[in-house]
Amino acid sequence: MPDMNPVYEKIIEDIADRDYTVIENLFDDAILRGLKNRLLQNIKSEKMKAAGIGNRNHHLQDHAIRSDKIHWIDRYSENQSEQQFVSKIDNLSAYLNKTCFTGITDFEFHYACFEKGTFYKRHIDRFKNDNSRKFSVITYLNERWKKEHGGELVLYMENEEIIIPPEWGKTIIFRSHLIEHEVLPSHTRRLSITGWLK
Ligand code: OGA
Ligand code: MN
């Protein structure tokens, strides 16, 4: 067994209980700041591209369903913050595999930017032709988020809707094939990193 990690243990307990978890302190502020800067650079240099609704190999665009822009993170990036992000994800995946036999063998992450007026309608994070996504992981990079900014994540549970404000440093993890979810229209630029453990 690896050394017990209380943050990871809370993730495991929550997911076993209710298929999702919300974590406030998965990444250090310095990493988050570096990632936010990279995302802002990607926006400036026009690297962000309209997101699709198929997987990476079957790219379909439908702006009635989602209107955010994304840029995939290179897991072999030379950027320090991206390296730290990737090693944290590696570390979490290894912990889940050792303690819960989750069989995670891969992951993919992208930056996402929802500009004012954009959204992602209710959906599930799995494709008809690809069931490899096990866990969805989203981290928000919005400092000073306010209610009037909108862009909340809604998780559609069996008997209730969980509404999650996209606040700075908050990470959501949920079972990709189980939880339908939606990004409500954002009334200001909304920044995040989203990915999947596969
Ligand atoms: C997605 C998604 C949710 C969010 O990219 O598939 O559902 O809160 N994102 O950004
Ligand atoms: Mn989704």
mmCIF file of C-alpha atoms and ligand atoms in Angstrom:
data_model
loop_
_atom_site.group_PDB
_atom_site.id
_atom_site.type_symbol
_atom_site.label_atom_id
_atom_site.label_comp_id
_atom_site.label_asym_id
_atom_site.label_seq_id
_atom_site.Cartn_x
_atom_site.Cartn_y
_atom_site.Cartn_z
ATOM 1 C CA MET A 1 0.000 0.000 0.000
ATOM 2 C CA PRO A 2 1.210 3.538 -0.674
ATOM 3 C CA ASP A 3 1.369 5.960 2.268
ATOM 4 C CA MET A 4 -2.139 6.966 3.223
ATOM 5 C CA ASN A 5 -3.100 10.316 1.656
ATOM 6 C CA PRO A 6 -6.107 11.920 3.415
ATOM 7 C CA VAL A 7 -7.104 14.071 0.409
ATOM 8 C CA TYR A 8 -7.095 11.038 -1.875
ATOM 9 C CA GLU A 9 -8.921 8.962 0.735
ATOM 10 C CA LYS A 10 -11.712 11.583 0.846
ATOM 11 C CA ILE A 11 -11.973 11.417 -2.971
ATOM 12 C CA ILE A 12 -12.292 7.636 -2.834
ATOM 13 C CA GLU A 13 -14.875 7.722 -0.039
ATOM 14 C CA ASP A 14 -17.043 10.339 -1.795
ATOM 15 C CA ILE A 15 -16.923 8.579 -5.148
ATOM 16 C CA ALA A 16 -17.812 5.243 -3.544
ATOM 17 C CA ASP A 17 -20.720 6.967 -1.784
ATOM 18 C CA ARG A 18 -22.227 9.220 -4.446
ATOM 19 C CA ASP A 19 -20.134 8.973 -7.653
ATOM 20 C CA TYR A 20 -18.649 12.484 -7.369
ATOM 21 C CA THR A 21 -16.463 14.624 -5.139
ATOM 22 C CA VAL A 22 -15.505 18.286 -4.767
ATOM 23 C CA ILE A 23 -11.960 19.056 -3.560
ATOM 24 C CA GLU A 24 -10.685 22.492 -2.605
ATOM 25 C CA ASN A 25 -6.970 21.829 -2.294
ATOM 26 C CA LEU A 26 -5.814 19.250 -4.817
ATOM 27 C CA PHE A 27 -3.351 21.661 -6.511
ATOM 28 C CA ASP A 28 -1.129 24.304 -4.895
ATOM 29 C CA ASP A 29 -1.860 27.920 -5.686
ATOM 30 C CA ALA A 30 1.498 28.313 -7.472
ATOM 31 C CA ILE A 31 0.612 25.514 -9.920
ATOM 32 C CA LEU A 32 -2.852 26.972 -10.501
ATOM 33 C CA ARG A 33 -1.369 30.385 -11.169
ATOM 34 C CA GLY A 34 1.104 28.942 -13.683
ATOM 35 C CA LEU A 35 -1.678 27.016 -15.427
ATOM 36 C CA LYS A 36 -3.905 30.070 -15.591
ATOM 37 C CA ASN A 37 -1.054 32.064 -17.185
ATOM 38 C CA ARG A 38 -0.543 29.317 -19.775
ATOM 39 C CA LEU A 39 -4.254 29.298 -20.540
ATOM 40 C CA LEU A 40 -4.270 33.091 -20.976
ATOM 41 C CA GLN A 41 -1.243 32.797 -23.313
ATOM 42 C CA ASN A 42 -3.064 30.118 -25.319
ATOM 43 C CA ILE A 43 -6.046 32.449 -25.699
ATOM 44 C CA LYS A 44 -3.815 35.353 -26.789
ATOM 45 C CA SER A 45 -1.889 33.297 -29.325
ATOM 46 C CA GLU A 46 -5.166 31.840 -30.691
ATOM 47 C CA LYS A 47 -4.327 28.249 -29.802
ATOM 48 C CA MET A 48 -7.817 27.643 -28.374
ATOM 49 C CA LYS A 49 -10.095 25.875 -30.883
ATOM 50 C CA ALA A 50 -13.834 25.259 -30.944
ATOM 51 C CA ALA A 51 -14.494 22.107 -28.934
ATOM 52 C CA GLY A 52 -16.203 19.091 -30.478
ATOM 53 C CA ILE A 53 -18.752 16.580 -29.235
ATOM 54 C CA GLY A 54 -16.980 13.489 -30.572
ATOM 55 C CA ASN A 55 -13.700 12.192 -29.181
ATOM 56 C CA ARG A 56 -10.291 13.345 -30.441
ATOM 57 C CA ASN A 57 -10.496 11.056 -33.484
ATOM 58 C CA HIS A 58 -14.083 11.807 -34.465
ATOM 59 C CA HIS A 59 -14.336 15.523 -34.246
ATOM 60 C CA LEU A 60 -17.870 16.834 -34.587
ATOM 61 C CA GLN A 61 -18.763 20.412 -33.837
ATOM 62 C CA ASP A 62 -22.196 21.434 -32.678
ATOM 63 C CA HIS A 63 -22.447 24.937 -31.309
ATOM 64 C CA ALA A 64 -26.013 24.333 -30.156
ATOM 65 C CA ILE A 65 -24.632 21.811 -27.647
ATOM 66 C CA ARG A 66 -21.375 23.418 -26.567
ATOM 67 C CA SER A 67 -19.615 26.644 -27.390
ATOM 68 C CA ASP A 68 -16.391 26.579 -25.373
ATOM 69 C CA LYS A 69 -12.882 26.538 -26.837
ATOM 70 C CA ILE A 70 -10.181 24.080 -25.819
ATOM 71 C CA HIS A 71 -6.475 23.319 -26.138
ATOM 72 C CA TRP A 72 -5.047 19.901 -25.214
ATOM 73 C CA ILE A 73 -2.201 19.740 -22.692
ATOM 74 C CA ASP A 74 0.940 17.953 -23.871
ATOM 75 C CA ARG A 75 1.837 15.426 -21.178
ATOM 76 C CA TYR A 76 5.507 15.825 -22.094
ATOM 77 C CA SER A 77 5.329 19.609 -21.858
ATOM 78 C CA GLU A 78 8.462 21.483 -20.804
ATOM 79 C CA ASN A 79 6.376 24.009 -18.890
ATOM 80 C CA GLN A 80 6.903 23.579 -15.156
ATOM 81 C CA SER A 81 3.284 24.096 -14.086
ATOM 82 C CA GLU A 82 2.038 21.632 -16.692
ATOM 83 C CA GLN A 83 4.673 19.114 -15.552
ATOM 84 C CA GLN A 84 3.557 19.523 -11.937
ATOM 85 C CA PHE A 85 -0.067 19.148 -12.979
ATOM 86 C CA VAL A 86 0.678 15.973 -14.961
ATOM 87 C CA SER A 87 2.715 14.426 -12.115
ATOM 88 C CA LYS A 88 -0.108 15.096 -9.646
ATOM 89 C CA ILE A 89 -2.555 13.362 -11.999
ATOM 90 C CA ASP A 90 -0.092 10.457 -12.386
ATOM 91 C CA ASN A 91 0.236 10.234 -8.626
ATOM 92 C CA LEU A 92 -3.539 10.287 -8.043
ATOM 93 C CA SER A 93 -4.082 7.648 -10.771
ATOM 94 C CA ALA A 94 -1.438 5.372 -9.217
ATOM 95 C CA TYR A 95 -3.033 5.774 -5.778
ATOM 96 C CA LEU A 96 -6.506 4.931 -7.115
ATOM 97 C CA ASN A 97 -5.123 1.902 -8.953
ATOM 98 C CA LYS A 98 -3.307 0.597 -5.869
ATOM 99 C CA THR A 99 -6.127 1.181 -3.395
ATOM 100 C CA CYS A 100 -9.240 0.626 -5.554
ATOM 101 C CA PHE A 101 -8.080 -1.414 -8.570
ATOM 102 C CA THR A 102 -9.451 1.258 -10.894
ATOM 103 C CA GLY A 103 -7.211 0.141 -13.780
ATOM 104 C CA ILE A 104 -6.384 3.645 -14.984
ATOM 105 C CA THR A 105 -3.794 3.369 -17.778
ATOM 106 C CA ASP A 106 -4.026 6.741 -19.478
ATOM 107 C CA PHE A 107 -5.350 10.275 -19.197
ATOM 108 C CA GLU A 108 -6.038 13.326 -21.349
ATOM 109 C CA PHE A 109 -6.518 16.947 -20.263
ATOM 110 C CA HIS A 110 -7.349 20.192 -21.993
ATOM 111 C CA TYR A 111 -7.627 23.843 -21.112
ATOM 112 C CA ALA A 112 -11.128 25.211 -21.611
ATOM 113 C CA CYS A 113 -12.393 28.728 -22.060
ATOM 114 C CA PHE A 114 -16.075 29.604 -22.028
ATOM 115 C CA GLU A 115 -16.370 33.168 -23.270
ATOM 116 C CA LYS A 116 -19.313 35.333 -22.246
ATOM 117 C CA GLY A 117 -22.572 33.752 -23.446
ATOM 118 C CA THR A 118 -21.226 30.227 -23.948
ATOM 119 C CA PHE A 119 -22.418 26.964 -22.350
ATOM 120 C CA TYR A 120 -22.320 23.165 -22.562
ATOM 121 C CA LYS A 121 -25.770 21.550 -22.556
ATOM 122 C CA ARG A 122 -26.649 18.493 -20.490
ATOM 123 C CA HIS A 123 -24.515 15.524 -21.562
ATOM 124 C CA ILE A 124 -22.524 12.520 -20.426
ATOM 125 C CA ASP A 125 -18.713 12.273 -20.909
ATOM 126 C CA ARG A 126 -18.649 9.083 -22.913
ATOM 127 C CA PHE A 127 -18.846 8.425 -26.617
ATOM 128 C CA LYS A 128 -20.793 5.737 -28.426
ATOM 129 C CA ASN A 129 -17.576 4.471 -30.037
ATOM 130 C CA ASP A 130 -15.285 4.750 -27.006
ATOM 131 C CA ASN A 131 -15.936 3.774 -23.401
ATOM 132 C CA SER A 132 -12.426 4.408 -22.083
ATOM 133 C CA ARG A 133 -13.225 7.439 -19.892
ATOM 134 C CA LYS A 134 -13.544 6.326 -16.262
ATOM 135 C CA PHE A 135 -13.342 9.580 -14.277
ATOM 136 C CA SER A 136 -13.922 13.181 -15.324
ATOM 137 C CA VAL A 137 -11.704 15.729 -13.540
ATOM 138 C CA ILE A 138 -12.339 19.481 -13.768
ATOM 139 C CA THR A 139 -10.369 22.261 -12.047
ATOM 140 C CA TYR A 140 -11.552 25.867 -12.131
ATOM 141 C CA LEU A 141 -9.272 28.871 -12.585
ATOM 142 C CA ASN A 142 -11.681 31.737 -11.901
ATOM 143 C CA GLU A 143 -10.496 34.129 -9.227
ATOM 144 C CA ARG A 144 -13.187 36.230 -7.558
ATOM 145 C CA TRP A 145 -16.043 34.258 -9.151
ATOM 146 C CA LYS A 146 -19.424 35.829 -8.312
ATOM 147 C CA LYS A 147 -22.963 34.506 -8.643
ATOM 148 C CA GLU A 148 -23.754 36.968 -11.446
ATOM 149 C CA HIS A 149 -20.923 35.444 -13.508
ATOM 150 C CA GLY A 150 -22.972 32.245 -14.011
ATOM 151 C CA GLY A 151 -21.297 29.255 -15.672
ATOM 152 C CA GLU A 152 -22.125 26.898 -12.797
ATOM 153 C CA LEU A 153 -21.689 23.172 -13.293
ATOM 154 C CA VAL A 154 -24.913 21.227 -12.667
ATOM 155 C CA LEU A 155 -24.690 17.532 -11.783
ATOM 156 C CA TYR A 156 -27.971 15.721 -12.425
ATOM 157 C CA MET A 157 -28.241 13.132 -9.676
ATOM 158 C CA GLU A 158 -31.139 10.705 -9.312
ATOM 159 C CA ASN A 159 -33.089 12.827 -6.838
ATOM 160 C CA GLU A 160 -31.428 16.207 -6.909
ATOM 161 C CA GLU A 161 -29.387 18.662 -8.902
ATOM 162 C CA ILE A 162 -26.027 19.661 -7.454
ATOM 163 C CA ILE A 163 -24.951 23.161 -8.469
ATOM 164 C CA ILE A 164 -21.226 23.861 -8.347
ATOM 165 C CA PRO A 165 -19.830 27.401 -8.747
ATOM 166 C CA PRO A 166 -16.634 27.331 -10.897
ATOM 167 C CA GLU A 167 -14.457 28.896 -8.209
ATOM 168 C CA TRP A 168 -10.672 29.231 -8.160
ATOM 169 C CA GLY A 169 -8.831 26.006 -7.320
ATOM 170 C CA LYS A 170 -11.892 23.829 -6.897
ATOM 171 C CA THR A 171 -11.653 20.361 -8.476
ATOM 172 C CA ILE A 172 -14.612 18.125 -9.302
ATOM 173 C CA ILE A 173 -14.180 14.427 -9.985
ATOM 174 C CA PHE A 174 -17.042 12.176 -11.072
ATOM 175 C CA ARG A 175 -17.666 8.855 -12.758
ATOM 176 C CA SER A 176 -17.734 9.692 -16.459
ATOM 177 C CA HIS A 177 -20.322 7.145 -17.539
ATOM 178 C CA LEU A 178 -22.804 7.802 -14.712
ATOM 179 C CA ILE A 179 -23.350 11.505 -14.116
ATOM 180 C CA GLU A 180 -25.177 13.702 -16.607
ATOM 181 C CA HIS A 181 -24.075 17.292 -16.260
ATOM 182 C CA GLU A 182 -24.301 20.724 -17.823
ATOM 183 C CA VAL A 183 -22.428 24.031 -17.840
ATOM 184 C CA LEU A 184 -24.953 26.855 -17.458
ATOM 185 C CA PRO A 185 -24.428 29.925 -19.669
ATOM 186 C CA SER A 186 -21.418 31.883 -18.503
ATOM 187 C CA HIS A 187 -21.868 35.647 -18.271
ATOM 188 C CA THR A 188 -18.151 36.336 -18.183
ATOM 189 C CA ARG A 189 -15.014 34.508 -19.358
ATOM 190 C CA ARG A 190 -14.821 31.152 -17.530
ATOM 191 C CA LEU A 191 -11.503 29.282 -17.305
ATOM 192 C CA SER A 192 -10.845 25.643 -16.427
ATOM 193 C CA ILE A 193 -8.842 22.502 -17.049
ATOM 194 C CA THR A 194 -10.879 19.425 -17.872
ATOM 195 C CA GLY A 195 -9.774 15.880 -18.446
ATOM 196 C CA TRP A 196 -10.357 12.210 -18.055
ATOM 197 C CA LEU A 197 -8.671 9.295 -16.360
ATOM 198 C CA LYS A 198 -9.045 6.352 -18.754
HETATM 199 C C1 OGA B 1 -16.842 18.908 -20.294
HETATM 200 C C2 OGA B 1 -17.614 19.467 -19.162
HETATM 201 C C3 OGA B 1 -17.748 20.896 -17.235
HETATM 202 C C4 OGA B 1 -17.205 22.158 -16.640
HETATM 203 O O1 OGA B 1 -15.891 19.566 -20.766
HETATM 204 O O2 OGA B 1 -17.178 17.783 -20.727
HETATM 205 O O3 OGA B 1 -18.665 18.942 -18.887
HETATM 206 O O4 OGA B 1 -17.621 22.508 -15.527
HETATM 207 N N1 OGA B 1 -17.126 20.507 -18.451
HETATM 208 O O5 OGA B 1 -16.397 22.823 -17.293
HETATM 209 MN MN MN B 2 -18.736 16.930 -19.617
#
